Short mmCIF file of C-alpha atoms in Angstrom, two decimals:
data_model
loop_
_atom_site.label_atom_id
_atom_site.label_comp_id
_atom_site.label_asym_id
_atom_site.label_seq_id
_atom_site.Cartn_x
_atom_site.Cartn_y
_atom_site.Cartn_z
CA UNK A 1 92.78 35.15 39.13
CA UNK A 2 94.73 37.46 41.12
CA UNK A 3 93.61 40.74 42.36
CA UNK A 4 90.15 39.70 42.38
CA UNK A 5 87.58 40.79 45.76
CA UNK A 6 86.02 38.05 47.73
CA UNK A 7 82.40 38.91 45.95
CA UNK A 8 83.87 38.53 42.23
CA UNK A 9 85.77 35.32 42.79
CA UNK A 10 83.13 34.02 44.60
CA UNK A 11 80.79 35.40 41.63
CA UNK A 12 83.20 33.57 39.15
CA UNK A 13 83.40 30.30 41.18
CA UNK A 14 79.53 29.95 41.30
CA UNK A 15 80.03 30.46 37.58
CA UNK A 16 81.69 27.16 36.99
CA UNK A 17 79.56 25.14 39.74
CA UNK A 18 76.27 26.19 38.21
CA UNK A 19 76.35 24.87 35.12
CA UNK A 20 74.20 21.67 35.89
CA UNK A 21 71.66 23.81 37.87
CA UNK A 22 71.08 26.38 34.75
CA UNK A 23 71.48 23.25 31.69
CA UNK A 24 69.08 21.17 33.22
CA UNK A 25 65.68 23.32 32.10
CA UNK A 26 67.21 22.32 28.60
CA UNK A 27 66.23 18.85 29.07
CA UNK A 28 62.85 19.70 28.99
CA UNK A 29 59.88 20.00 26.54
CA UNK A 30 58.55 23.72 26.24
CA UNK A 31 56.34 25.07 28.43
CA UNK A 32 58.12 23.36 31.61
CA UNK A 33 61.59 24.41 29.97
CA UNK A 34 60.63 27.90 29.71
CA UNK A 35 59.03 27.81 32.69
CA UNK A 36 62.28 26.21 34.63
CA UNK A 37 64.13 29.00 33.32
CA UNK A 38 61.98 31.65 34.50
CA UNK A 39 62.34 29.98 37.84
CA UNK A 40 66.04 30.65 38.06
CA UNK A 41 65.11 34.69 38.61
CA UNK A 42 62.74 34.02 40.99
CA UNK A 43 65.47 32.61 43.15
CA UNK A 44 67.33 36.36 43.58
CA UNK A 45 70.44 34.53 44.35
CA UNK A 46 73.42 36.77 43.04
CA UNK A 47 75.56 33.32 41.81
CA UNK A 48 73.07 32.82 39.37
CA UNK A 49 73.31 36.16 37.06
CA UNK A 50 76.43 35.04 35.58
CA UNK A 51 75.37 31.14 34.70
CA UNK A 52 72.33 32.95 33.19
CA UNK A 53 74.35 35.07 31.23
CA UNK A 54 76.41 33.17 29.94
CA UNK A 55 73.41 30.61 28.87
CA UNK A 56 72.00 33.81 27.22
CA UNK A 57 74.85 33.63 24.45
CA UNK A 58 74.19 30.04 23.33
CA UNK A 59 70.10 30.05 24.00
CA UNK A 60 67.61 28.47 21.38
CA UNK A 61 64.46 29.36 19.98
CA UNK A 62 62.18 30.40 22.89
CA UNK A 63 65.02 30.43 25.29
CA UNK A 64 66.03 34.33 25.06
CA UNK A 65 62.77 35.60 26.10
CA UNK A 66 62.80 33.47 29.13
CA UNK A 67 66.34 34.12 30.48
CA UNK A 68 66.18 37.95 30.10
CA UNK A 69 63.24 37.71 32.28
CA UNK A 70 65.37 35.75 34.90
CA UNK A 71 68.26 37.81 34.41
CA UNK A 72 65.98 41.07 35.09
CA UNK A 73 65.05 39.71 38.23
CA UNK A 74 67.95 38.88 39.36
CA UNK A 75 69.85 41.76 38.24
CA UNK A 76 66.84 44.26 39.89
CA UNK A 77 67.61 42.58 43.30
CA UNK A 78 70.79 42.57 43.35
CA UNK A 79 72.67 44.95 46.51
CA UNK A 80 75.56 47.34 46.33
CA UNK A 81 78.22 44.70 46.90
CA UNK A 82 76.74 42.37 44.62
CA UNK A 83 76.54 44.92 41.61
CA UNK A 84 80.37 45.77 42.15
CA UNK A 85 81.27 41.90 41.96
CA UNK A 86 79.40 41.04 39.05
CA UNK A 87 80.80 44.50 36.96
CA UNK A 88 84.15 42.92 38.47
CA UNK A 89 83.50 39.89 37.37
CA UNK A 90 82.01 40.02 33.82
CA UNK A 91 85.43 42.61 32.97
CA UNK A 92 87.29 39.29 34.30
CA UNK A 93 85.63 36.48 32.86
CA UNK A 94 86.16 34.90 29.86
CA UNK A 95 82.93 32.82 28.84
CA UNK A 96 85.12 31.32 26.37
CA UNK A 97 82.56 28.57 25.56
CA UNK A 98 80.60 31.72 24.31
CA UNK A 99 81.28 34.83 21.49
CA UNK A 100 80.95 37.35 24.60
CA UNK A 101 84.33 38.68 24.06
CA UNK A 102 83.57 39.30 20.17
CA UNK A 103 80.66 41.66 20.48
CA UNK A 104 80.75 44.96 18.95
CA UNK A 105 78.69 47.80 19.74
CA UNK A 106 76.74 47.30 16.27
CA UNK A 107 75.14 44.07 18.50
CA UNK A 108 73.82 45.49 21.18
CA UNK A 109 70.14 45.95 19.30
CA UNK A 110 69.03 42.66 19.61
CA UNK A 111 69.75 42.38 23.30
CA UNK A 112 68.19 46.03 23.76
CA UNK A 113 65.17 44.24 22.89
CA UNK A 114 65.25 41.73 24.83
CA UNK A 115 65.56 43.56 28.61
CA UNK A 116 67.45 46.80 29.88
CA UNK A 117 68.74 44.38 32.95
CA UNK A 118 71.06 42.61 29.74
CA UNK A 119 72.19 46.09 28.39
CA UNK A 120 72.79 47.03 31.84
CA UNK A 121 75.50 44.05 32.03
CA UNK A 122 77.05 44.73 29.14
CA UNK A 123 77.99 48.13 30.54
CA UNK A 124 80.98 45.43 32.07
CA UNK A 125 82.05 44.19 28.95
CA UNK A 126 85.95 44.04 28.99
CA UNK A 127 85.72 46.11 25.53
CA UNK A 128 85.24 50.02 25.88
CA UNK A 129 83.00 50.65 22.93
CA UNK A 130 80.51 48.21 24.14
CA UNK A 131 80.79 49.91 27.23
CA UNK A 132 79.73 53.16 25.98
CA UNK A 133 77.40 51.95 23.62
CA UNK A 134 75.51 50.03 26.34
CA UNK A 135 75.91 53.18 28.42
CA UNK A 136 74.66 55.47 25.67
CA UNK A 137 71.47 53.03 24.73
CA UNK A 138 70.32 52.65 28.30
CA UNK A 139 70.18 56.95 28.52
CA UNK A 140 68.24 56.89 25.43
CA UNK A 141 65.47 54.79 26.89
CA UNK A 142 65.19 56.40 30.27
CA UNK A 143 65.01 53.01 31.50
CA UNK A 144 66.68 53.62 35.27
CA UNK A 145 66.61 49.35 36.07
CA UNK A 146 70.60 49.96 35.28
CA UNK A 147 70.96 52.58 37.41
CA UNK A 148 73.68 51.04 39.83
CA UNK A 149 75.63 49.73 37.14
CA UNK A 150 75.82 53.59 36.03
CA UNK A 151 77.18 54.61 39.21
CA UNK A 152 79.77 52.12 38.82
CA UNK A 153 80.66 53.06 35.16
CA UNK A 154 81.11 56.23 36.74
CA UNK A 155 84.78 55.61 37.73
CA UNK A 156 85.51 53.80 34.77
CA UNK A 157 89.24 54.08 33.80
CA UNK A 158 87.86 55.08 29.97
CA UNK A 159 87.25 58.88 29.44
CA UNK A 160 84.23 58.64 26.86
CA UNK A 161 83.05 55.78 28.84
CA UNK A 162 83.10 57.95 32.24
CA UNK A 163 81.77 60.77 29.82
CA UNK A 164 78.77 58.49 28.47
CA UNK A 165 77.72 57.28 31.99
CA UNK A 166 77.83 60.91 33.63
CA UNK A 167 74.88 61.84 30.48
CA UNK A 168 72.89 58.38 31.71
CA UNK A 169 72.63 59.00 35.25
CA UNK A 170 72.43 63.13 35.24
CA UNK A 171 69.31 62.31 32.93
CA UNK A 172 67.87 59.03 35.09
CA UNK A 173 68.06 61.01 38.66
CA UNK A 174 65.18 62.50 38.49
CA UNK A 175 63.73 59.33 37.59
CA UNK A 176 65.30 56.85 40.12
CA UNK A 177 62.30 55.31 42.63
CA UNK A 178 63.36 56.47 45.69
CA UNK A 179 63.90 53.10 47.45
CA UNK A 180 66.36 52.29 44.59
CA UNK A 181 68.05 55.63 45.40
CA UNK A 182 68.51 54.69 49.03
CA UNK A 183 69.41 50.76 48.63
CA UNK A 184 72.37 51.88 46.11
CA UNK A 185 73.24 54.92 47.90
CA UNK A 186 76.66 53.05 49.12
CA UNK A 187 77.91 53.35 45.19
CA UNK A 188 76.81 56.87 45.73
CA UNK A 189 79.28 57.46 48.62
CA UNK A 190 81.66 55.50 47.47
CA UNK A 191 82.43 58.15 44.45
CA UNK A 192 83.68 60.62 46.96
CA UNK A 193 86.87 58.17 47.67
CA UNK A 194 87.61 57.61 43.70
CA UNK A 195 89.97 59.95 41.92
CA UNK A 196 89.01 59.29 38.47
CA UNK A 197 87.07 62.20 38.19
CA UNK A 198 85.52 65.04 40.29
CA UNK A 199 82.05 63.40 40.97
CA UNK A 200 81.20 66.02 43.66
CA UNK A 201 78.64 67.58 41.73
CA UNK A 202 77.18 64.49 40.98
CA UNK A 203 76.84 62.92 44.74
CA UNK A 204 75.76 66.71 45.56
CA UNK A 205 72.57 66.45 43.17
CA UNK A 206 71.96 62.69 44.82
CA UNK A 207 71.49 64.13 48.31
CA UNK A 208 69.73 66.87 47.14
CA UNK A 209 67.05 64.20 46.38
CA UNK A 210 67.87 62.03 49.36
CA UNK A 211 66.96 65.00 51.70
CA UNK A 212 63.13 64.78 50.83
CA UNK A 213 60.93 63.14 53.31
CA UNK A 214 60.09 59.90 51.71
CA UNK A 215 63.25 59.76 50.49
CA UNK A 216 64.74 59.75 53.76
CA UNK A 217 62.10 57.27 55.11
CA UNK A 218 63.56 54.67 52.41
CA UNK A 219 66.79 55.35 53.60
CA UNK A 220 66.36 54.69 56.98
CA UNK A 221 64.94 51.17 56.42
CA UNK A 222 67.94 50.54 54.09
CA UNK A 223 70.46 51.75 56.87
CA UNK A 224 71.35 48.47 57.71
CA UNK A 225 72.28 47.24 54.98
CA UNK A 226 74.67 49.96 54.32
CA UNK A 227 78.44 49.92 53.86
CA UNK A 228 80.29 51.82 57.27
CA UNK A 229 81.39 55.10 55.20
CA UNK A 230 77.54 54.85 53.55
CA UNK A 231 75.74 54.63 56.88
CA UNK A 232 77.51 57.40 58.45
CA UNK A 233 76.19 60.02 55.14
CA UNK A 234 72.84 58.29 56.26
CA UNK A 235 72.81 59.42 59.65
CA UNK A 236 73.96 63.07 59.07
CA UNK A 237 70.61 63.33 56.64
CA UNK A 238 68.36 61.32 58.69
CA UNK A 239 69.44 63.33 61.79
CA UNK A 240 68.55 67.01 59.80
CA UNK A 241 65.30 65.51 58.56
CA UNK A 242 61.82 65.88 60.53
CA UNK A 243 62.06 66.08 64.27
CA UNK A 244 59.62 62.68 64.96
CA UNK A 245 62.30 60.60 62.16
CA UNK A 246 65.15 62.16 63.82
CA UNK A 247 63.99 61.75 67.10
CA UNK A 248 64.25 58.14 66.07
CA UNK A 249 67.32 57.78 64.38
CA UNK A 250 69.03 59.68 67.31
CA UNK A 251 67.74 56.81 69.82
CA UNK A 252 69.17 54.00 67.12
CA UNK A 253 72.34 55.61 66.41
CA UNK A 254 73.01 55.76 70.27
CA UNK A 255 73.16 51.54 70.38
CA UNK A 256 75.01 52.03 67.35
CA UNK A 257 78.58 50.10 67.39
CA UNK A 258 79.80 52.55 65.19
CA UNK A 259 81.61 55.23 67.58
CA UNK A 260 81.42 58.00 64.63
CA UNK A 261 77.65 57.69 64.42
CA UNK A 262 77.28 57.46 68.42
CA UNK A 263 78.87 60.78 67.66
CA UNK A 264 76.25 62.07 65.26
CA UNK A 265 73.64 60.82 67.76
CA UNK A 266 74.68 62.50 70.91
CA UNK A 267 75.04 66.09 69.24
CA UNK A 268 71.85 65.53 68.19
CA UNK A 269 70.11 64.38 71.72
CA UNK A 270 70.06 67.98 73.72
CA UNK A 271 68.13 69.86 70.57
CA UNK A 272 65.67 67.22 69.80
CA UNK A 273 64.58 65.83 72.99
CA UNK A 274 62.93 68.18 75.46
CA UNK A 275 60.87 68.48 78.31
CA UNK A 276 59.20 65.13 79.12
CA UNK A 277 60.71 63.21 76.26
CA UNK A 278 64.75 63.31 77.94
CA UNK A 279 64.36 61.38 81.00
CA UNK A 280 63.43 58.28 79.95
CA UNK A 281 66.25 58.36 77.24
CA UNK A 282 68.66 59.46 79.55
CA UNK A 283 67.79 56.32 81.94
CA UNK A 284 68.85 54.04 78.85
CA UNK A 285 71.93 56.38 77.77
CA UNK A 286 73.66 55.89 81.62
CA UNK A 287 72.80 52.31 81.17
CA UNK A 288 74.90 51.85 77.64
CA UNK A 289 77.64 50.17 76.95
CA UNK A 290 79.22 52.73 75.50
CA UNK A 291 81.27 55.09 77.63
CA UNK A 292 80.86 58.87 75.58
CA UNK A 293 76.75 58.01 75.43
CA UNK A 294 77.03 57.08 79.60
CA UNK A 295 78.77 60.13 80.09
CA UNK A 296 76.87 62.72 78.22
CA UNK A 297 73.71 61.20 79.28
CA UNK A 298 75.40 62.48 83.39
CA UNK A 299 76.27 65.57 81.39
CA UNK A 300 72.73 66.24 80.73
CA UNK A 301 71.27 65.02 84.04
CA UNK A 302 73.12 68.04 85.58
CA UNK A 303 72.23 70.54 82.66
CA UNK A 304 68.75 69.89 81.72
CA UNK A 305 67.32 67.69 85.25
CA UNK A 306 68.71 69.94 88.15
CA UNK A 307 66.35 67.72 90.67
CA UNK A 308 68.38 64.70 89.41
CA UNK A 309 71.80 66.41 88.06
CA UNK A 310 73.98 65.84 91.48
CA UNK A 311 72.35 62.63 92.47
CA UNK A 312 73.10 61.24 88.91
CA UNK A 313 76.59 62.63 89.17
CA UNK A 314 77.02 61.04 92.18
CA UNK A 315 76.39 57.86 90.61
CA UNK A 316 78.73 58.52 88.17
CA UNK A 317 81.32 58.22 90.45
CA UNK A 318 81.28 54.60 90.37
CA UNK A 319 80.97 53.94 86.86
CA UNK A 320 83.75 51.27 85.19
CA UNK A 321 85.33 53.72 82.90
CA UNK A 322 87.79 56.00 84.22
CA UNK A 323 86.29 59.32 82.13
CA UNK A 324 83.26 58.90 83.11
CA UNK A 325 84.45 58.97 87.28
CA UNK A 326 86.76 61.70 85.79
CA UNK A 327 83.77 63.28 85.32
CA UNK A 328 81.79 62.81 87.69
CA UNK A 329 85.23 63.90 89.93
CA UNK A 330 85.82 66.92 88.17
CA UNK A 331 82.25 67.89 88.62
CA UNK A 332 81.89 67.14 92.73
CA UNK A 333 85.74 68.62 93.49
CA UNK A 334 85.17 70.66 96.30
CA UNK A 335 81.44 69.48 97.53
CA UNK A 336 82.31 65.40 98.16
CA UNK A 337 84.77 63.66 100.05
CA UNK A 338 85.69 61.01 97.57
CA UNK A 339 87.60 58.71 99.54
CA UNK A 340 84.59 58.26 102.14
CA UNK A 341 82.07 57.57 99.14
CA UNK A 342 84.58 54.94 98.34
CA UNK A 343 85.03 53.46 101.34
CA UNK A 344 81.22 53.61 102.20
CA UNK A 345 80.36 52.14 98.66
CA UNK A 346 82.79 49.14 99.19
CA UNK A 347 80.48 48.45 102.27
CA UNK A 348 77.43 47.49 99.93
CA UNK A 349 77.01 44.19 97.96
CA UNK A 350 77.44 43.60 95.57
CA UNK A 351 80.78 45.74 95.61
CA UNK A 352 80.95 47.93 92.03
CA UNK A 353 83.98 47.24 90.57
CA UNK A 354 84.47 51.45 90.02
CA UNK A 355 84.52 51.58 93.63
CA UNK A 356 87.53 49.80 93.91
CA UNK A 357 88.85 51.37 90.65
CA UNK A 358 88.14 54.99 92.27
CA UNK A 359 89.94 54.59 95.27
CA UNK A 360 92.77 53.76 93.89
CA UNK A 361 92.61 56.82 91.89
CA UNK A 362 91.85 59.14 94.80
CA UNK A 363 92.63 56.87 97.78
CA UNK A 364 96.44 56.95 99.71
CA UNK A 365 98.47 53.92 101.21
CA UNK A 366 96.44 52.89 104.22
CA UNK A 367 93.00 52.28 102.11
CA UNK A 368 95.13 49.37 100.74
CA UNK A 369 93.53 47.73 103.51
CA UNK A 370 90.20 47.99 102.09
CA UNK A 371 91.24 46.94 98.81
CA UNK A 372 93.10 43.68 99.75
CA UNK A 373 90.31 41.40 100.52
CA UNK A 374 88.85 41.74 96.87
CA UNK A 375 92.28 40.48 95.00
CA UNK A 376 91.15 36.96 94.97
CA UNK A 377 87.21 37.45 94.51
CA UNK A 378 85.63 35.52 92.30
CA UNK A 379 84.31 38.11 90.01
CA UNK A 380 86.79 38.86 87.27
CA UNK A 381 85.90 42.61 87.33
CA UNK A 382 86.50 42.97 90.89
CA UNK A 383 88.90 40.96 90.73
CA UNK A 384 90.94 43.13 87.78
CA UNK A 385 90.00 46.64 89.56
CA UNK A 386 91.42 45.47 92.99
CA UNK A 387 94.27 44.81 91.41
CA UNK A 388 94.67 47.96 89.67
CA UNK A 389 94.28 49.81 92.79
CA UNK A 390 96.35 47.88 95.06
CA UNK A 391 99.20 48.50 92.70
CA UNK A 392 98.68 52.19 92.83
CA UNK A 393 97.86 52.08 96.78
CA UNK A 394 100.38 49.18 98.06
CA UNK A 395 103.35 49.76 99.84
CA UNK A 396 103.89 46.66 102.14
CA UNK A 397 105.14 43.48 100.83
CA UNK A 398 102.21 41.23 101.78
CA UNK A 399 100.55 43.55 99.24
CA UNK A 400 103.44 43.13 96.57
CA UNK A 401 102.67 39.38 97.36
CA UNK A 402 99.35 39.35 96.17
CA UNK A 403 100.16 41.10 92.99
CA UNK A 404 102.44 38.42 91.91
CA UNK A 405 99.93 36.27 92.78
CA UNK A 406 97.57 38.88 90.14
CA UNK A 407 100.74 38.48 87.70
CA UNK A 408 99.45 34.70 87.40
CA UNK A 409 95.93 35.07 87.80
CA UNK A 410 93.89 32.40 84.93
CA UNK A 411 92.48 35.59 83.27
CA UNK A 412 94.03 37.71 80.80
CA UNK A 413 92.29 41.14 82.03
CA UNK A 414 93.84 40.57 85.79
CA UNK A 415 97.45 39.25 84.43
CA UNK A 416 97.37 43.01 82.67
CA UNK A 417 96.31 44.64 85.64
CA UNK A 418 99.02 42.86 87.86
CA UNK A 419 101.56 43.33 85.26
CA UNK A 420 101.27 47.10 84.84
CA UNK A 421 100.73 47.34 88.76
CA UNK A 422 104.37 45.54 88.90
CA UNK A 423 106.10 47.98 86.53
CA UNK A 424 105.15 50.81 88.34
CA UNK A 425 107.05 50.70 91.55
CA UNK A 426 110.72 48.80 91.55
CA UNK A 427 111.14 45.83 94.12
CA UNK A 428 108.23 44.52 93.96
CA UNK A 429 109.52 41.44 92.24
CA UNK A 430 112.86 39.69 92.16
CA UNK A 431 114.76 38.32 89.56
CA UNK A 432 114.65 34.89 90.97
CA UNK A 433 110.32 34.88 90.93
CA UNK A 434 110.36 36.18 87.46
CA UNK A 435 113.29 33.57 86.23
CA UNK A 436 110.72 30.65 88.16
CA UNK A 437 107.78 33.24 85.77
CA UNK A 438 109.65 33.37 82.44
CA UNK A 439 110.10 29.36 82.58
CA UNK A 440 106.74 28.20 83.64
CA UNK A 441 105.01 30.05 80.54
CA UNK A 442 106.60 28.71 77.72
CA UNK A 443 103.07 27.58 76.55
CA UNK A 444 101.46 31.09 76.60
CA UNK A 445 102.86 33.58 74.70
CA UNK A 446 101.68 37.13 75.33
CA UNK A 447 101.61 36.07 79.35
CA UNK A 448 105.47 35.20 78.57
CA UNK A 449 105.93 38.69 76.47
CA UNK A 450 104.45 40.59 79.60
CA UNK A 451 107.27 38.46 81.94
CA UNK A 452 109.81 39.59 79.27
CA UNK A 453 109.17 42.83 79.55
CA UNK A 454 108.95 43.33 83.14
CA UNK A 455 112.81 42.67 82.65
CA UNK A 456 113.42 45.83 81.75
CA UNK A 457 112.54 47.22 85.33
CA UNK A 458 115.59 45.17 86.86
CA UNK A 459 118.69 45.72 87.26
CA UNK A 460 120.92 45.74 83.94
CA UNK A 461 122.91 42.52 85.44
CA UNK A 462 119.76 40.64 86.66
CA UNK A 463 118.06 41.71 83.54
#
């Protein structure tokens, strides 16, 4: 089927594989066949809930009972993604072996007594009157097991069936367990993207609720599994809640890989943590990965820890990332020599590879010297950064040499660093070497692209 996510055609293909796992029970003499089918639910595997359902239509004497049991258990534990494949998938699928595509609302009793979980997937049903009668039944009972299939109905593209599921889950809110609340909140945040309706008020009222403290304790242990745009909602509340949870969430969301919630974090760091608490943060925030959490955590060294602040600065003149020397540069104008704390830096060993990338950023033609014996080292960081400063520092043409030697260095990072060193300053390459380049690199392709385009800085004729 075409226009189908990866979740409901993987939900439709475990549909026509499972048929031997969910028929076999019926081989069996009652009790073990009823209590085979029972075991299906305890599985919680999302490929099941359509096999089940569909062996719901065509189920004997004792059978019902059993599989709405299964199908409750499944359906109760299934996740955000899972919900929106199987709504995706039962408006898709056919069950033609089945009278699924014949029900009427009339129907629906009998299965209302057998679970909620079954009403709740018949709020899918390809036919808009079942829809809304499913919709309208499951408000009725105050049953909330349904309660992310309402927030899907939500956005349905039927007006009375939006209509109908707006009534179910304005009257189950106040209801919903909080750890349902915060395990489907991703269908929550989700309706601010859809245009179907305005479901402001709606995701308003939700965090409303979400914003008490237990409520906010479930949904920090469900912030992992969390859709990105979900998450992010999650942080902003977690990070207004109680000082000790925020205090926490602020330390997580700084290892986040999310830059947006690295973001949150950081605004968040100066207000909560005081006094004796910052330190010991701000010794794992200049050791991250991440470049805006290194830099703020120098930014607060020299606000909050004067005895530290220029020390730390210092430091921060060596860092790998040119905005955090920026910086650190920006900071020290005036007070440090730069180009000695370079040199005298590129004395110790190991050698930092921002020492070599900060001279060439403050440095002038004769610390090329300095920098040349670190083109062919063996680290590839070292290796990269000497190259990128020799190409802003060289002027001779042993040191034009050695970044054509960079130009075909084994490692993509260096070839970059040789390539834009090259560009930047005409004859430092002939036509002739980059003819011998172009035809030696037929097997690599992006190393050949950056050959191509170092045409362009010849002349028109040799180009």
């Amino acid at each position: 089927m075409k226009n189908l996510s990866p979740r409901a055609r993987a939900l439709l293909d475990a549909l026509h594989a499972a048929p031997g796992l969910v028929e076999r029970p019926r081989g069996e003499r009652e009790p073990r066949r009823e209590a085979l089918l029972l075991a299906l639910g305890e599985r919680r595997e999302p490929g099941l809930v359509l096999p089940v359902f569909e062996l719901l239509w065509s189920a004997r004497d004792g059978e019902p009972r059993a599989l709405a049991i299964a199908l409750h258990q499944l359906v109760t534990h299934l996740g955000p993604e899972d919900v929106r494949g199987v709504d995706e998938a039962l408006r898709r699928a056919s069950l033609s072996a089945t009278n699924y595509l014949d029900l009427r609302p009339e129907h629906l009793a009998d299965f209302a007594a057998l679970s909620p979980s079954v009403v709740a997937l018949l709020t899918c049903h390809p036919d808009g009157y079942v829809r809304e009668a499913a919709l309208t039944r499951l408000s009725a009972s105050g049953n909330v097991t349904a309660w992310p299939f309402l927030l899907v109905r939500l956005n349905d593209w039927v007006g009375v069936v939006r209509e109908a599921a707006r009534h179910a889950v304005t009257a189950a809110l106040p209801h919903v367990p909080l750890e349902q609340l915060a395990r489907h909140f991703a269908l929550v945040e989700a309706l601010r993207r859809l245009q179907r309706a305005d479901h402001a008020p709606f995701v308003d009222a939700v965090l409303a609720r979400l914003r008490q403290p237990d409520a906010l304790a479930w949904l920090e242990a469900h912030l992992d599994t969390l859709d990105r745009p979900a998450r992010r909602t999650a942080f902003q509340l977690l990070l207004q809640g109680p000082d000790a949870a925020a205090r926490r969430v602020t330390e997580r969301g700084l290892e986040d890989g999310d830059g947006r919630v690295q973001r949150l974090a950081l605004e968040r760091v100066e207000a909560l943590f005081v006094g004796d608490a910052l330190p010991p943060l701000l010794v794992r925030m200049e050791r991250s990965r991440s470049m805006p959490v290194r830099r703020e955590a120098y930014a607060l060294y020299a606000r909050r820890v004067p005895d530290l602040g220029e020390a730390k600065v210092r430091e921060a003149l060596l860092d790998r990332h040119p905005a955090v020397r920026d910086f650190a540069q920006r900071r020290l104008a005036g007070r440090v020599d730069f180009v000695a704390l370079y040199r005298e830096a590129l004395q110790h060993e190991p050698v930092r590879p921002g020492a070599l990338a900060g001279l060439g950023e403050v440095g002038r033609a004769p610390e090329a010297s300095l920098v040349r014996p670190f083109v062919r080292d063996a680290r590839l960081a070292v290796r990269r950064e000497a190259v990128a400063a020799l190409g802003k520092l060289a002027e001779e043409e042993r040191d034009a040499a050695l970044l054509r030697e960079g130009f075909l260095d084994p490692e993509t990072a260096v070839r970059k660093a040789a390539t834009q060193a090259l560009e930047r300053r005409s004859g430092r390459f002939s036509a002739e070497w980059l003819r011998g380049c172009i035809l030696s690199l037929a097997e690599d392709a992006h190393h050949l692209k950056r050959a191509l385009q170092l045409t362009a800085h010849l002349s028109r004729f040799d180009a």
